[in-house]
mmCIF file of C-alpha atoms in Angstrom:
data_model
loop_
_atom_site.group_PDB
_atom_site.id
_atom_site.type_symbol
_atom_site.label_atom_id
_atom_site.label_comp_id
_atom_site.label_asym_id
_atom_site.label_seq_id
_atom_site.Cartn_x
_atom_site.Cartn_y
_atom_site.Cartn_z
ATOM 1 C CA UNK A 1 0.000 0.000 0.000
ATOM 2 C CA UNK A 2 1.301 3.520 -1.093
ATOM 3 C CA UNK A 3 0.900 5.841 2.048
ATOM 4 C CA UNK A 4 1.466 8.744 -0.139
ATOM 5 C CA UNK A 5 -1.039 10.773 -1.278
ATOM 6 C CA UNK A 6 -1.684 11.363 -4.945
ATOM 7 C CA UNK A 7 -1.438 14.947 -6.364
ATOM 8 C CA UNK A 8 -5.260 14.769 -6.997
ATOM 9 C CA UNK A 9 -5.680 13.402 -3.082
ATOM 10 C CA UNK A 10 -3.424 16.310 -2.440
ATOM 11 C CA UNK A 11 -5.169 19.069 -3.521
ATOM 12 C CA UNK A 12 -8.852 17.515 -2.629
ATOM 13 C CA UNK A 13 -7.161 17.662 1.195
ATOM 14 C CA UNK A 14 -5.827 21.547 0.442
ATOM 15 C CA UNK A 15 -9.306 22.609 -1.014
ATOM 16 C CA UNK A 16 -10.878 21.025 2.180
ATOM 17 C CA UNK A 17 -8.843 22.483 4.606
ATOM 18 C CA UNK A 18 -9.274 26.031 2.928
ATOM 19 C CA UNK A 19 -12.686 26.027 2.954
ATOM 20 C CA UNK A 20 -12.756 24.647 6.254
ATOM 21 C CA UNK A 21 -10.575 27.942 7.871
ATOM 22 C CA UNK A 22 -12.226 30.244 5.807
ATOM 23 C CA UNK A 23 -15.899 28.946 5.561
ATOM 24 C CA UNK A 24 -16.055 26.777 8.977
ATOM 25 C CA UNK A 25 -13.828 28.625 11.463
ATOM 26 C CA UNK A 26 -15.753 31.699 11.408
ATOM 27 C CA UNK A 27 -18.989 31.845 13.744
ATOM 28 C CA UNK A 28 -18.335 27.762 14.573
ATOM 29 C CA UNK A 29 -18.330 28.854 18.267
ATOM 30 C CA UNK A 30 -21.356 30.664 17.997
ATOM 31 C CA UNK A 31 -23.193 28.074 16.133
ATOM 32 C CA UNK A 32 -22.379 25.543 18.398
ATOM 33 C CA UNK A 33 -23.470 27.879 21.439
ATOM 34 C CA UNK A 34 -26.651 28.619 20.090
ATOM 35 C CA UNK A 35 -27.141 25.137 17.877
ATOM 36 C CA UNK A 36 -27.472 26.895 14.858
ATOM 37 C CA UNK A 37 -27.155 24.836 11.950
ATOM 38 C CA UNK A 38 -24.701 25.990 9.047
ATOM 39 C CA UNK A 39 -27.247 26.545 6.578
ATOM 40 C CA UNK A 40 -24.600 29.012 4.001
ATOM 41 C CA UNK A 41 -21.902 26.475 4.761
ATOM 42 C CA UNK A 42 -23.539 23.395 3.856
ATOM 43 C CA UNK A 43 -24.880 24.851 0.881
ATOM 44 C CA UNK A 44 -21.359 25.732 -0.187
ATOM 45 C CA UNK A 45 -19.948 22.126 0.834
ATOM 46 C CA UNK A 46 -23.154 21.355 -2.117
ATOM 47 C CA UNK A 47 -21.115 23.376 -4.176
ATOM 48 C CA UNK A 48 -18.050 22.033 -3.544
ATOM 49 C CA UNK A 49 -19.215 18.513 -4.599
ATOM 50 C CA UNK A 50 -18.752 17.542 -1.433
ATOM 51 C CA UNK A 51 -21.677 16.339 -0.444
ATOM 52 C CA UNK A 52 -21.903 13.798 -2.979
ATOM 53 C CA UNK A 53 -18.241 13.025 -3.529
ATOM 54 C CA UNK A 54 -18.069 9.455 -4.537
ATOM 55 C CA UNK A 55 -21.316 9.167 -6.750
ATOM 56 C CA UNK A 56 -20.805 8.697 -10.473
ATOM 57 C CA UNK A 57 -20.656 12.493 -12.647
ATOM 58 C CA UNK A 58 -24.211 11.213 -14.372
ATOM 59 C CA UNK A 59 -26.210 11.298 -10.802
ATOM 60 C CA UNK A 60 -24.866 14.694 -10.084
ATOM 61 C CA UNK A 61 -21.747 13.860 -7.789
ATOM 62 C CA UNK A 62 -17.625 14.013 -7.883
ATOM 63 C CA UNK A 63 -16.848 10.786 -8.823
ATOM 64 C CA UNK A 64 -14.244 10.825 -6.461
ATOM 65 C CA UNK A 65 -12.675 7.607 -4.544
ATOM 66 C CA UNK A 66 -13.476 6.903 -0.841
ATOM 67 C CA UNK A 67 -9.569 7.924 0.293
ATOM 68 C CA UNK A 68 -10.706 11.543 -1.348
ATOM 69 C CA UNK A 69 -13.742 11.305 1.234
ATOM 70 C CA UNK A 70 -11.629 10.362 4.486
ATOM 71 C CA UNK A 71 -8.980 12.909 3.722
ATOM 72 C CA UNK A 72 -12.071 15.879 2.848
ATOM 73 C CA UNK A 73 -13.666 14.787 6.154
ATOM 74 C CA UNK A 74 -10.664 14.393 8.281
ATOM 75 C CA UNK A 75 -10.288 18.532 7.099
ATOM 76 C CA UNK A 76 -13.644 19.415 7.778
ATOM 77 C CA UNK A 77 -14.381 17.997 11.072
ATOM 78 C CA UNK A 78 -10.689 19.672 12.255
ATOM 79 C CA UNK A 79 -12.762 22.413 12.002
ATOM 80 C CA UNK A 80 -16.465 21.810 12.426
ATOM 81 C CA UNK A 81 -17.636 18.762 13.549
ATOM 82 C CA UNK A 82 -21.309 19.721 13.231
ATOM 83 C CA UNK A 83 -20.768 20.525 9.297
ATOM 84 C CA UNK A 84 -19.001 16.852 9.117
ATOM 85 C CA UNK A 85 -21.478 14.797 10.261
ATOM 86 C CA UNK A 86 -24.073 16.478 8.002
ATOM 87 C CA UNK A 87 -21.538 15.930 5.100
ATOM 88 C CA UNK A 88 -20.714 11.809 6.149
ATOM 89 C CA UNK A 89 -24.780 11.411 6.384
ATOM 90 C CA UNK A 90 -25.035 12.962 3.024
ATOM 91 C CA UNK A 91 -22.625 10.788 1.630
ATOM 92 C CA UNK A 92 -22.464 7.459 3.346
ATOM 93 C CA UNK A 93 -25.784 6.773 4.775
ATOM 94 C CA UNK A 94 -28.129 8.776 1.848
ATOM 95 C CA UNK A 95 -26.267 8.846 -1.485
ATOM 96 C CA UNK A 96 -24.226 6.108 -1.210
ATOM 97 C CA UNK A 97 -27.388 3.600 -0.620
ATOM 98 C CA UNK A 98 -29.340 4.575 -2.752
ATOM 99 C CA UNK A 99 -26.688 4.724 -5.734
ATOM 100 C CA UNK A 100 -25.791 1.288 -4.971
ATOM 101 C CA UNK A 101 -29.513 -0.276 -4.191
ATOM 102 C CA UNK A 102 -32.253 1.794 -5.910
ATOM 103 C CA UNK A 103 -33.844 2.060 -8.810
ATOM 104 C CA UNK A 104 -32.672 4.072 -12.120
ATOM 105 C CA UNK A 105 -35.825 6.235 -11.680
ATOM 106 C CA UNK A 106 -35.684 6.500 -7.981
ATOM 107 C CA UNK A 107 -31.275 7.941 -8.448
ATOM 108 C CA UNK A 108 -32.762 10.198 -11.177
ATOM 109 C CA UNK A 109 -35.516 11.473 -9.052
ATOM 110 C CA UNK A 110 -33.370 11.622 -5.689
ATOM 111 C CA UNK A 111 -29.916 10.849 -5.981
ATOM 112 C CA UNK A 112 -29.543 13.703 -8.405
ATOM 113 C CA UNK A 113 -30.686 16.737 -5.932
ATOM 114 C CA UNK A 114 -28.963 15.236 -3.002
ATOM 115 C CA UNK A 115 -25.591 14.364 -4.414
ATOM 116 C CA UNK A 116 -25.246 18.029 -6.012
ATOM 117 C CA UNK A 117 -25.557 19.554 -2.761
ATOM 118 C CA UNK A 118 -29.059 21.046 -4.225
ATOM 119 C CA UNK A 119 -31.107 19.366 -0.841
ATOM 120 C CA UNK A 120 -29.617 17.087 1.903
ATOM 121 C CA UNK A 121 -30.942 13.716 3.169
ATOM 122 C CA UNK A 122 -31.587 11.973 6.598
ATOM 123 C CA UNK A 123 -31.383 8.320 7.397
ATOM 124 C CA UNK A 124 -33.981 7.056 9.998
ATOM 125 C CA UNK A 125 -32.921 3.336 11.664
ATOM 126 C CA UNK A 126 -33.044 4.436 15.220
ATOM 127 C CA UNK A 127 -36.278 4.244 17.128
ATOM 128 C CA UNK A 128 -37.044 4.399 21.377
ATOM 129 C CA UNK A 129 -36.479 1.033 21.528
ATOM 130 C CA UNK A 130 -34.015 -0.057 19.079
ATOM 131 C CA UNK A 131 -30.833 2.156 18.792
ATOM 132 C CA UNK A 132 -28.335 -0.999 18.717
ATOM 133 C CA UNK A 133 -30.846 -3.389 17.924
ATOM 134 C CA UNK A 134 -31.648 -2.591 14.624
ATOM 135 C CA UNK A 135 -34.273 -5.813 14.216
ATOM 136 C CA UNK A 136 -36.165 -4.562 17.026
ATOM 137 C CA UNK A 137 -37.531 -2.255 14.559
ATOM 138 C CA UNK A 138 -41.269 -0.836 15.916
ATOM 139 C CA UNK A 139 -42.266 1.377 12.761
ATOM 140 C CA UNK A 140 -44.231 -0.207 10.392
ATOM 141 C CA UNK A 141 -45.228 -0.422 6.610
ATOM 142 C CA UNK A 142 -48.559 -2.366 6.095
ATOM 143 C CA UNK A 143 -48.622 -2.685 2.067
ATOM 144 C CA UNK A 144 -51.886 -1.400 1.053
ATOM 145 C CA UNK A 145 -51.453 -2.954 -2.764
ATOM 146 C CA UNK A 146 -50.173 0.649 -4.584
ATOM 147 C CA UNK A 147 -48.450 1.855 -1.753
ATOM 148 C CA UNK A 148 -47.049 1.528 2.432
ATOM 149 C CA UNK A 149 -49.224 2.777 4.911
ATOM 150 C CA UNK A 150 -46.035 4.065 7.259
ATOM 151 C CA UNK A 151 -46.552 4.190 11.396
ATOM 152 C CA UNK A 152 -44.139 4.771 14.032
ATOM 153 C CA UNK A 153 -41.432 7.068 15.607
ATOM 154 C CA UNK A 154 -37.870 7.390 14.862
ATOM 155 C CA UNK A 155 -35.033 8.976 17.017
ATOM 156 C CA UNK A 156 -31.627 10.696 17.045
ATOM 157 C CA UNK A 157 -31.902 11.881 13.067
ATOM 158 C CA UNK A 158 -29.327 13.777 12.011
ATOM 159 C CA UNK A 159 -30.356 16.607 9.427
ATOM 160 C CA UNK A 160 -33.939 15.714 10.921
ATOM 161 C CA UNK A 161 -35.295 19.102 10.834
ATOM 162 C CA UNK A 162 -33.164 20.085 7.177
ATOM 163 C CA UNK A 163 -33.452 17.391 5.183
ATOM 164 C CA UNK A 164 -35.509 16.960 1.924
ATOM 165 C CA UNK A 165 -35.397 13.335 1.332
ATOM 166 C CA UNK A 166 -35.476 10.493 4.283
ATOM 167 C CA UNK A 167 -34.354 7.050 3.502
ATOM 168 C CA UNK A 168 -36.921 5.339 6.357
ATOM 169 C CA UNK A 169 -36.360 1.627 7.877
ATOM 170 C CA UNK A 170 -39.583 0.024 8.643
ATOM 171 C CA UNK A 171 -40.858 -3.197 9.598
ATOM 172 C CA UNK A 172 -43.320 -4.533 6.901
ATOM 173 C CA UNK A 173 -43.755 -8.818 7.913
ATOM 174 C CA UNK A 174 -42.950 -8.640 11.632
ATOM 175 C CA UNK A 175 -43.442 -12.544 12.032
ATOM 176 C CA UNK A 176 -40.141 -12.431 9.599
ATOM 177 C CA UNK A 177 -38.220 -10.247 11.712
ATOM 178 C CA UNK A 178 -35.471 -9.254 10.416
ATOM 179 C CA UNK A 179 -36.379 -10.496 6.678
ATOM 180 C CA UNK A 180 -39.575 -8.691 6.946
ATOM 181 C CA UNK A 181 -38.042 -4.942 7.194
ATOM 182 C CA UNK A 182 -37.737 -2.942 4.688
ATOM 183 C CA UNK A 183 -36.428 0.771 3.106
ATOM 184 C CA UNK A 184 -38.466 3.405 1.728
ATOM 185 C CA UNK A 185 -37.201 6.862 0.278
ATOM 186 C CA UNK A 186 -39.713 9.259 2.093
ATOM 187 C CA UNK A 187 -40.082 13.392 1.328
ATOM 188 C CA UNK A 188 -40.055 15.968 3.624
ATOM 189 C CA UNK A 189 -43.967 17.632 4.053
ATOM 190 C CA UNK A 190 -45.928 14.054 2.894
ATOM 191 C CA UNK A 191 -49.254 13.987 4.855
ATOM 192 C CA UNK A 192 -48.877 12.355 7.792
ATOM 193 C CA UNK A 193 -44.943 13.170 8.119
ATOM 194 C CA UNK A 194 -43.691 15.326 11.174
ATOM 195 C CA UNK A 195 -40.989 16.262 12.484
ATOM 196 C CA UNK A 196 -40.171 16.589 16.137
ATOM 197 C CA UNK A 197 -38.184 19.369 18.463
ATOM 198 C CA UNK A 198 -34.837 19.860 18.101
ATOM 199 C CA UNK A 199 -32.462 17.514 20.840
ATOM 200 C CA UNK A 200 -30.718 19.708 22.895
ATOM 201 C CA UNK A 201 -27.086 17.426 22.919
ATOM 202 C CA UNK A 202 -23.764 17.388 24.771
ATOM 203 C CA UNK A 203 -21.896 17.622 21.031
ATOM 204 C CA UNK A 204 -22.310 18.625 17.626
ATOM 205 C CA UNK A 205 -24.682 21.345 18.586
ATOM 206 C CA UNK A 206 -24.353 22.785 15.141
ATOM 207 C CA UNK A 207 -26.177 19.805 13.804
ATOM 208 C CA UNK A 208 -29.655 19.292 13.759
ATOM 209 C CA UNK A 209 -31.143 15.876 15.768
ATOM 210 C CA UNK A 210 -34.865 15.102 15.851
ATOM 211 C CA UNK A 211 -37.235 12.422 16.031
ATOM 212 C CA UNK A 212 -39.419 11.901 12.616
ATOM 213 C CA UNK A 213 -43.312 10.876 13.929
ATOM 214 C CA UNK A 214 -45.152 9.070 11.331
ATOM 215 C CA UNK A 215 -48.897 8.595 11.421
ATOM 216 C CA UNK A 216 -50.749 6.867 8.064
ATOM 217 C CA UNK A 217 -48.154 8.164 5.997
ATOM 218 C CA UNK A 218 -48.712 7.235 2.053
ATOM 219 C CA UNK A 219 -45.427 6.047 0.514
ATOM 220 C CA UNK A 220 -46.185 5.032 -2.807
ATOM 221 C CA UNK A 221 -44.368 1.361 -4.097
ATOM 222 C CA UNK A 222 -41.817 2.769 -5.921
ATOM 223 C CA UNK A 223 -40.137 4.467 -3.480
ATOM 224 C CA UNK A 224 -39.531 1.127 -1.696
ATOM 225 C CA UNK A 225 -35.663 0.174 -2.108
ATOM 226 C CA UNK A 226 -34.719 -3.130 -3.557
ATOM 227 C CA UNK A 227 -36.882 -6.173 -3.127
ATOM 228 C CA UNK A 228 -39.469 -7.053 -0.567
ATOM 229 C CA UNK A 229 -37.866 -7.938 3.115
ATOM 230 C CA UNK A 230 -34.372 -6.265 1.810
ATOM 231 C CA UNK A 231 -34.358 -3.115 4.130
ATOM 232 C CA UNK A 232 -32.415 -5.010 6.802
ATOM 233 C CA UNK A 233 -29.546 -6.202 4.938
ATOM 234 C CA UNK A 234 -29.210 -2.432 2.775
ATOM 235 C CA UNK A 235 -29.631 -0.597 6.341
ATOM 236 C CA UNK A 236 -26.257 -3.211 6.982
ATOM 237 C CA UNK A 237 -24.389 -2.747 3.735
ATOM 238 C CA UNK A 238 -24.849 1.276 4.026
ATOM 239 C CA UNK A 239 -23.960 1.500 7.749
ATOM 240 C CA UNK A 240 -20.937 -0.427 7.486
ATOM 241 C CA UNK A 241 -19.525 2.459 4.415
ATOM 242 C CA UNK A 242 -20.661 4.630 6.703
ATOM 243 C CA UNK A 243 -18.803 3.828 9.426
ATOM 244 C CA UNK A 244 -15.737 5.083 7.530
ATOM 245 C CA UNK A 245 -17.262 8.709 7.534
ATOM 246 C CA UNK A 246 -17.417 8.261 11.317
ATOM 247 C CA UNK A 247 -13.628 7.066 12.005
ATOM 248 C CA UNK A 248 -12.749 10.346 9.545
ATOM 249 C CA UNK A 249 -14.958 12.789 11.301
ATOM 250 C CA UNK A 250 -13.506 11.464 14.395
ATOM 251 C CA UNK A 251 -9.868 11.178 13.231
ATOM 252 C CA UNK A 252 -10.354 15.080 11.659
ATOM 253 C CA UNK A 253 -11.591 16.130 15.629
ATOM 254 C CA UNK A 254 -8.609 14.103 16.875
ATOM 255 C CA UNK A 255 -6.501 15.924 14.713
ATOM 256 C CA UNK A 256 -7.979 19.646 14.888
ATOM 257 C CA UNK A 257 -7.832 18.756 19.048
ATOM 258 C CA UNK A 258 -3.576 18.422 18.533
ATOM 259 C CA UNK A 259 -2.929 20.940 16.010
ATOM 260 C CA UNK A 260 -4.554 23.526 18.192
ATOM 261 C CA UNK A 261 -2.848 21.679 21.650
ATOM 262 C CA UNK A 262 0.591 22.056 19.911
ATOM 263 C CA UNK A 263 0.356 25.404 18.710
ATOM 264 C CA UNK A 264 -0.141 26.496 22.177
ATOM 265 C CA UNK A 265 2.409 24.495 23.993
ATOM 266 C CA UNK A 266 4.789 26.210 21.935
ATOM 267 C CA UNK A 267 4.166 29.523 22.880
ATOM 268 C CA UNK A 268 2.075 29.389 26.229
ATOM 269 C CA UNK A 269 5.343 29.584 29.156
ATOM 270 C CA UNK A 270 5.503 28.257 32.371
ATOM 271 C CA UNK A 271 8.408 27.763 35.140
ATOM 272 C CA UNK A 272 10.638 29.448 32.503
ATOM 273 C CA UNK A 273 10.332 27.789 29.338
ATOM 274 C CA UNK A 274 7.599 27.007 26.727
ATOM 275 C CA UNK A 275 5.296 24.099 28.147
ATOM 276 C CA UNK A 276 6.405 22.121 25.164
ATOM 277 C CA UNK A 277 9.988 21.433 27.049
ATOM 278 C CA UNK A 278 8.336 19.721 29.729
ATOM 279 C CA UNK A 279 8.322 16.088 29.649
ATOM 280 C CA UNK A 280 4.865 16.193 31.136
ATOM 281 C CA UNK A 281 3.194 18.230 27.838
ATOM 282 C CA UNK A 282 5.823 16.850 25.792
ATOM 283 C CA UNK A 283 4.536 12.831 26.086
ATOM 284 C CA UNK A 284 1.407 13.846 25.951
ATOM 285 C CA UNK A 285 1.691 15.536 22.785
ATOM 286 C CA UNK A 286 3.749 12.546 21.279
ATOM 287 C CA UNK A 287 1.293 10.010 22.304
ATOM 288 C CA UNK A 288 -1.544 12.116 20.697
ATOM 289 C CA UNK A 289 0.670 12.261 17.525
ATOM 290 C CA UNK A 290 1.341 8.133 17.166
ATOM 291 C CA UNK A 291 -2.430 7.653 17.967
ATOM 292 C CA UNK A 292 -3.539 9.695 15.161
ATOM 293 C CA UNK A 293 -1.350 8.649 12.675
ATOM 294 C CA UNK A 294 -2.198 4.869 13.220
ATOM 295 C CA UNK A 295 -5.977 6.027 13.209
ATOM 296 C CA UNK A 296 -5.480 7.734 10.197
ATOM 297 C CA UNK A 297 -4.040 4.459 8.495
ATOM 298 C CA UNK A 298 -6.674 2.680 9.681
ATOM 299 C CA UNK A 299 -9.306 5.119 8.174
ATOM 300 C CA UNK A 300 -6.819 5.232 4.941
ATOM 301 C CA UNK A 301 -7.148 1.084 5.089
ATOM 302 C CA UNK A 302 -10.883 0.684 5.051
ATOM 303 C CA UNK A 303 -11.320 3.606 2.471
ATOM 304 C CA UNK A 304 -8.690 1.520 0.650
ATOM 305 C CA UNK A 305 -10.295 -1.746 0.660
ATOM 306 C CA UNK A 306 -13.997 -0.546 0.174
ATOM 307 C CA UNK A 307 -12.453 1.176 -3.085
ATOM 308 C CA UNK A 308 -10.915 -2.556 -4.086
ATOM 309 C CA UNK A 309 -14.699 -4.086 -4.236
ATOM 310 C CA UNK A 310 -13.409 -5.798 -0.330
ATOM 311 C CA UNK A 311 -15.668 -6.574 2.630
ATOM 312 C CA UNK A 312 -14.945 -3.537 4.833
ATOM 313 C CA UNK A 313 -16.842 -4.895 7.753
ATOM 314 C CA UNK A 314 -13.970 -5.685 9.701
ATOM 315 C CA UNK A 315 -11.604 -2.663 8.712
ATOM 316 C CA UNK A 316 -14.318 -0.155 8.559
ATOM 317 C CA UNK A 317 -15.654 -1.397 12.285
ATOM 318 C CA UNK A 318 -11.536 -0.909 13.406
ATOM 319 C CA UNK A 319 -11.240 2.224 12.192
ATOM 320 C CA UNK A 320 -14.412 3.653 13.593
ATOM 321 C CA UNK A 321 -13.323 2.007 16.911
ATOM 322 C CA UNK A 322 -9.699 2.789 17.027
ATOM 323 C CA UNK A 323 -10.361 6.398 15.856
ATOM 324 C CA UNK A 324 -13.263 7.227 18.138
ATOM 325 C CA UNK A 325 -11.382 6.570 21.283
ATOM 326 C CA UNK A 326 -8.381 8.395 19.793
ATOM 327 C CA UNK A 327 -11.024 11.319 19.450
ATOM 328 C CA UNK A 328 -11.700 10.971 23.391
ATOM 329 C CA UNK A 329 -8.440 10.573 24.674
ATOM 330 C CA UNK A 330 -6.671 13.120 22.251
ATOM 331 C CA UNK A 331 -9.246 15.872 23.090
ATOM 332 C CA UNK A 332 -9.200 15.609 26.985
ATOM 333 C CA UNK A 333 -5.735 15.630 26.820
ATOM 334 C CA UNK A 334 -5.833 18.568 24.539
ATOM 335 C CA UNK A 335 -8.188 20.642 27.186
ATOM 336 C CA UNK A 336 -5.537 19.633 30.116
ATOM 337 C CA UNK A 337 -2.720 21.182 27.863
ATOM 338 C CA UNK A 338 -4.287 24.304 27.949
ATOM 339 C CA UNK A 339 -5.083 23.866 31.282
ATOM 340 C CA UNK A 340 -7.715 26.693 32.323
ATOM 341 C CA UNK A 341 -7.972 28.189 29.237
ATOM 342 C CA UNK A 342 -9.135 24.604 27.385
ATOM 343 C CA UNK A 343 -12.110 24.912 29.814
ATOM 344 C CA UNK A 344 -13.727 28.341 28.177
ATOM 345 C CA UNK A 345 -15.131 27.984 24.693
ATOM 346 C CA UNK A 346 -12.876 30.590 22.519
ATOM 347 C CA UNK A 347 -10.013 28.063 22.589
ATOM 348 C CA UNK A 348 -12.046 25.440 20.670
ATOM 349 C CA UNK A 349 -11.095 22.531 22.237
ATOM 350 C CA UNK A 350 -13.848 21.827 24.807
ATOM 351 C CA UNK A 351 -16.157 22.230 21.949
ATOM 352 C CA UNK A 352 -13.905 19.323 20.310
ATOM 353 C CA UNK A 353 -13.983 17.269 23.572
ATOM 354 C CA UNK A 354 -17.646 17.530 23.602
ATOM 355 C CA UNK A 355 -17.736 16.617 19.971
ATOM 356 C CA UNK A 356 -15.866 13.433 20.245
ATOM 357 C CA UNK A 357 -18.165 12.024 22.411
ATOM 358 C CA UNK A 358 -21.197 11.067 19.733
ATOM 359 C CA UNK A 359 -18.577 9.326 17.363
ATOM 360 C CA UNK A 360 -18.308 6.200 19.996
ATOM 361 C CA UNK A 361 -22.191 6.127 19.645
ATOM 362 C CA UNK A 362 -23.463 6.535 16.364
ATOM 363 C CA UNK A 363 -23.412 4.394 13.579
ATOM 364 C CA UNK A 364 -22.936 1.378 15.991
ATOM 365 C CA UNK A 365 -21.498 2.322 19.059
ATOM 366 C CA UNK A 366 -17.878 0.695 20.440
ATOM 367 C CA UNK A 367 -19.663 -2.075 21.665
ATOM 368 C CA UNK A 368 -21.514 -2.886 18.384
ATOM 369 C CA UNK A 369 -17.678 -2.131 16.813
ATOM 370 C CA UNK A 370 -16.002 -4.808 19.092
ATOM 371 C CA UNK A 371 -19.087 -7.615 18.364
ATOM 372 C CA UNK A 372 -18.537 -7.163 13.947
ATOM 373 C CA UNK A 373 -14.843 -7.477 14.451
ATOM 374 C CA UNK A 374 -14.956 -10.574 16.967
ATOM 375 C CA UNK A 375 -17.271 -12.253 14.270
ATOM 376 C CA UNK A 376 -15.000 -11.221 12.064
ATOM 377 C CA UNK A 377 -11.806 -12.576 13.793
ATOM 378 C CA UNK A 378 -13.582 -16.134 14.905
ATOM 379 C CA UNK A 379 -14.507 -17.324 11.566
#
């Protein structure tokens, strides 16, 4: 494996991480204070093609590999974490499924909008009572002959409140359990459709998180995805690309968290000397700098292997593990650097420690991580 970037990977990373200081930086403190979601930035990222960065030219994307992805995110979520996570669900969860599993009509009618940037998608698994346990699935879909009568209540959705276009789980055979669910593409303002109160979280403040309630909601057959009973096994396939988005949103906060820990050391003083010539800062600055870059390869892997046509279950669920917890422990030790200051928002990095938090629980939590890679491992 080449660990150098190409030219082309290159410049994707310098575009990134120019838009990201000059688009992102500004008002990302206030947006996170006052969970304002980056409405002007996103719709620039849309511009940027990076909201639909792998999907082929024809659908209205990049056409760009999934190492271009990690290495845009990583950039962006240095910055913004909020604007990341709406750009990985975008990508990974939305466009990515339904490129790969729809219907020609169903990428011309959807894919097309969302992978330009020109509206933004949501992807509803997560319900009350099944966050982890995907099968426990409580919404349903009675078919009705022409169309899905739709019932239920989701939870957690990012871009809940902004998005145009929901790609919706839903139980249709429940005495099949799993092999009874299925995956509808469902529009924003359907009768029937509402959307819930913004979550006030912990993190990623600048993102918008809502339940979706759905009561008799009309979703006509051909916005089903795939065959009958297939919704379980796409809500799989997508979450396991998307789990690379994750490990590079959380590598990118990891990495931000550092940057800004060893700029200071080497100009903040104390008993004489920058804080940098202490052991004590020192160590901690070199373990934060090993840890990333072995995240980073392990984000680099499983964009590597998904790009070969490989199972990425195993190297996806690694990095997404790995680079989570490098996200915790790299951004607590970057608001102990800066010691009093790290505790006060202008010096970003209790925003970051905050932010690093959600990436050990979405998209299958550390827990879920450590169960795909054991399977993995014991075969």
């Amino acid at each position: 494996m080449n660990f150098n970037l190409s030219e082309e990977h290159l410049m994707i990373q310098q575009a990134a991480r120019d838009f990201a200081k000059s688009e992102l930086l500004p008002g990302v403190i206030e947006r996170d204070r006052d969970q304002k979601f980056p409405h002007e930035q996103v719709k620039k990222m849309g511009e940027m093609g990076l909201l639909g960065m792998m999907v082929d030219p024809k659908y209205g994307g990049a056409g760009m590999d999934s190492l271009s992805y990690v290495v845009a995110m990583e950039e962006i979520a240095k910055v913004d974490a909020s604007a990341a996570v709406v750009m990985s669900v975008n990508n990974s969860l939305v466009c990515a499924g339904i490129e790969k599993f729809a219907s020609e009509e169903q990428k011309m009618k959807y894919l097309v909008p969302l992978a330009s940037g020109e509206v933004i998608g949501a992807f509803a698994l997560s319900e009350p009572e099944a966050g982890s346990d995907a099968t426990s699935q409580k919404t349903t879909a009675i078919d009705k002959g022409d169309h899905y009568l739709l019932n239920g209540v989701k939870n957690w959705i990012t871009n809940g409140g902004t998005a145009q276009y929901y790609v919706v789980i839903a139980q249709t055979d429940p005495e099949k359990k799993h092999k009874g669910i299925n995956a509808f593409i469902v529009e924003r303002g359907w009768e029937g459709f509402e959307i819930g109160p913004k979550e006030d979280k912990l993190g990623i403040r600048g993102s918008d998180t809502h339940s979706l309630l759905f009561t008799d909601v009309k979703v006509p057959k051909e916005n089903r995805i795939g065959e009958d009973g297939f919704g379980f096994k796409f809500a799989m396939a997508v979450l396991n690309g998307g789990r690379i988005g994750i490990a590079s949103q959380a590598l990118g906060i990891a990495a931000g968290a550092y940057e800004l820990a060893l700029g200071y050391a080497k100009q903040r003083k104390a008993f004489g000397t920058e804080i940098i010539n202490h052991q004590a800062i020192a160590f901690k600055l070199a373990d934060m700098a090993t840890q990333i870059t072995a995240a980073r390869m392990l984000c680099f892997k499983a964009a590597f292997e998904k790009d070969e046509g490989k199972d990425i279950s195993e190297s996806g669920a690694m990095a997404k593990l790995y680079a989570s917890q490098v996200a915790m422990d790299t951004t607590i030790e970057a608001v102990q650097v800066h010691g009093g200051y790290g505790y006060v928002r202008e010096y970003h990095v209790e925003r970051m420690m905050r932010d690093a938090k959600i990436t050990q629980i979405y998209e299958g939590t550390s827990e879920i991580q450590r169960i795909v890679i054991s399977r993995s491992i014991s075969k």
